[in-house]
Short mmCIF file of C-alpha atoms in Angstrom, two decimals:
data_model
loop_
_atom_site.label_atom_id
_atom_site.label_comp_id
_atom_site.label_asym_id
_atom_site.label_seq_id
_atom_site.Cartn_x
_atom_site.Cartn_y
_atom_site.Cartn_z
CA MET A 55 2.46 -3.25 25.07
CA ALA A 56 0.23 -0.43 25.99
CA GLU A 57 1.66 1.78 29.64
CA ARG A 58 -1.92 3.30 29.98
CA PRO A 59 -5.48 2.40 29.11
CA GLU A 60 -5.72 5.33 26.82
CA ASP A 61 -2.72 4.02 24.73
CA LEU A 62 -5.38 1.65 23.48
CA ASN A 63 -7.40 4.17 22.54
CA LEU A 64 -8.33 5.48 18.65
CA PRO A 65 -7.36 8.10 17.38
CA ASN A 66 -10.31 11.03 18.58
CA ALA A 67 -9.73 12.76 14.71
CA VAL A 68 -10.41 9.33 13.05
CA ILE A 69 -13.24 8.73 15.29
CA THR A 70 -14.85 12.46 15.21
CA ARG A 71 -14.81 11.35 11.29
CA ILE A 72 -16.84 8.25 11.09
CA ILE A 73 -19.18 9.66 13.53
CA LYS A 74 -19.97 12.23 10.97
CA GLU A 75 -19.68 10.97 8.10
CA ALA A 76 -22.47 8.65 9.79
CA LEU A 77 -24.29 10.76 11.04
CA PRO A 78 -26.87 12.99 9.02
CA ASP A 79 -25.60 17.20 8.10
CA GLY A 80 -26.67 19.49 11.34
CA VAL A 81 -26.43 16.33 14.51
CA ASN A 82 -23.52 17.33 16.52
CA ILE A 83 -22.51 14.74 19.06
CA SER A 84 -20.96 15.54 22.69
CA LYS A 85 -17.53 15.23 23.57
CA GLU A 86 -18.90 12.38 26.47
CA ALA A 87 -20.69 10.37 23.82
CA ARG A 88 -17.65 10.86 21.07
CA SER A 89 -15.40 9.50 24.12
CA ALA A 90 -17.49 6.72 24.74
CA ILE A 91 -17.95 5.55 21.13
CA SER A 92 -13.48 5.83 20.68
CA ARG A 93 -13.72 3.60 24.32
CA ALA A 94 -15.89 0.94 22.22
CA ALA A 95 -14.78 1.23 18.93
CA SER A 96 -11.40 0.22 21.12
CA VAL A 97 -12.76 -2.22 23.17
CA PHE A 98 -14.32 -4.15 19.55
CA VAL A 99 -11.47 -3.75 17.79
CA LEU A 100 -9.23 -5.10 20.36
CA TYR A 101 -11.64 -8.06 20.68
CA ALA A 102 -11.31 -8.53 17.72
CA THR A 103 -7.78 -9.01 17.33
CA SER A 104 -8.11 -11.37 20.22
CA CYS A 105 -10.43 -13.25 18.68
CA ALA A 106 -8.63 -13.41 15.08
CA ASN A 107 -5.60 -14.30 17.00
CA ASN A 108 -7.05 -17.16 18.43
CA PHE A 109 -7.41 -18.74 14.44
CA ALA A 110 -4.19 -17.92 13.59
CA MET A 111 -2.24 -19.81 16.37
CA LYS A 112 -4.80 -22.49 15.89
CA GLY A 113 -3.32 -22.30 12.19
CA LYS A 114 0.12 -22.63 14.49
CA ARG A 115 1.23 -18.75 12.80
CA LYS A 116 2.32 -15.45 14.19
CA THR A 117 0.76 -13.36 11.22
CA LEU A 118 -2.78 -12.45 11.55
CA ASN A 119 -4.74 -12.20 8.04
CA ALA A 120 -7.92 -11.32 6.24
CA GLY A 121 -9.39 -15.23 7.20
CA ASP A 122 -8.30 -14.22 10.52
CA VAL A 123 -10.72 -11.82 10.61
CA LEU A 124 -13.49 -13.15 8.93
CA SER A 125 -13.43 -15.88 10.68
CA ALA A 126 -13.14 -13.90 13.99
CA MET A 127 -15.95 -11.86 13.02
CA GLU A 128 -18.17 -15.07 12.22
CA GLU A 129 -17.30 -16.30 15.75
CA MET A 130 -17.99 -12.71 17.30
CA GLU A 131 -21.25 -12.73 15.99
CA PHE A 132 -20.75 -9.99 13.12
CA GLN A 133 -22.00 -12.60 9.91
CA ARG A 134 -24.00 -9.66 9.01
CA PHE A 135 -20.10 -7.48 8.22
CA VAL A 136 -18.27 -10.63 6.67
CA ALA A 137 -20.17 -9.92 3.21
CA PRO A 138 -19.03 -6.21 3.62
CA LEU A 139 -15.83 -7.31 4.80
CA LYS A 140 -15.28 -10.03 2.19
CA GLU A 141 -15.99 -7.59 -1.03
CA SER A 142 -14.08 -4.88 0.37
CA LEU A 143 -11.48 -6.95 1.03
CA GLU A 144 -11.64 -7.44 -2.81
CA VAL A 145 -11.69 -3.98 -3.99
CA TYR A 146 -8.78 -3.49 -2.05
CA ARG A 147 -6.46 -6.51 -3.44
CA ARG A 148 -7.46 -5.24 -7.23
CA GLU A 149 -6.43 -1.50 -6.01
CA GLN A 150 -3.28 -3.06 -4.77
CA LYS A 151 -2.81 -5.73 -7.97
CA GLY A 152 -3.27 -2.39 -10.55
CA LYS A 153 -1.19 -0.16 -8.12
CA LYS A 154 1.53 -2.71 -8.48
CA GLU A 155 0.88 -3.66 -12.59
CA ALA A 156 1.34 0.40 -12.77
CA ARG A 157 4.05 -0.03 -10.91
CA LYS A 158 5.83 -2.77 -13.35
CA ASP A 159 4.94 -0.71 -16.36
CA LYS A 160 6.61 2.89 -15.09
CA ASP A 161 10.05 0.45 -14.34
CA LYS A 162 10.09 -1.37 -17.73
CA LYS A 163 9.08 2.25 -19.37
CA ALA A 164 12.41 3.97 -17.00
CA ASP A 165 14.44 0.62 -17.90
CA SER A 166 13.17 0.76 -22.37
CA GLU A 167 13.81 4.92 -21.73
CA GLU A 168 17.32 4.08 -19.95
CA GLN A 169 18.58 1.58 -22.69
CA ASP A 170 17.16 4.10 -25.50
CA LYS A 171 19.39 6.41 -23.69
CA SER A 172 22.80 4.33 -23.13
CA ARG A 173 21.41 3.26 -27.00
CA GLU A 174 22.19 6.77 -27.61
CA GLU A 175 25.28 7.71 -26.16
CA GLU A 176 27.08 4.53 -27.87
CA ASN A 177 25.84 5.85 -31.09
CA ASP A 178 27.59 8.89 -30.40
CA ASP A 179 30.12 7.55 -29.11
CA ASP A 180 30.74 5.86 -31.85
CA ASP A 181 29.90 8.84 -33.94
CA GLU A 182 32.95 10.50 -32.46
CA ARG A 183 35.42 8.04 -32.83
CA MET A 184 34.48 7.69 -36.83
CA GLU A 185 34.88 11.48 -37.13
CA GLU A 186 38.56 10.82 -34.98
CA GLU A 187 39.08 8.23 -37.66
CA GLU A 188 38.59 10.59 -40.59
CA GLN A 189 40.75 13.32 -39.31
CA ASN A 190 43.54 10.50 -38.44
CA ASP A 191 43.30 8.84 -41.44
CA ASP A 192 42.93 13.06 -43.83
CA GLU A 193 45.81 14.21 -41.17
CA GLU A 194 47.80 10.50 -42.37
CA VAL A 195 47.22 11.13 -46.17
CA ASP A 196 47.64 15.24 -45.86
CA ASN A 197 51.33 14.00 -44.53
#
């Protein structure tokens, strides 16, 4: 586990980016406020993880899944975030499925190209053998 409490904090660059995206242009935030938000975000993530882990343990599983996290959000009384989280999860799953299908298509195309190349090489080999046989036949006729 973590050796120091600071090890559990989220990266400052990530927190800063999230804060900048949430605030209107031209609004600045002090270093102290950014640190407080970072600690609060870390505590939230740890609490949500702990609640989700309880749901996984009830299901006699060691792996947390999306359903555990959604159940934890409801238990933590963050019901208003459940619907947007479900939508984001569906978008993520669709993107992953699209990437997986694209990878499969790419692999199929590569396999098909390899087979075509292999066939061409076999045909070239057959052509060379036929030419050699013709030359041998010509030499035998000459002799």
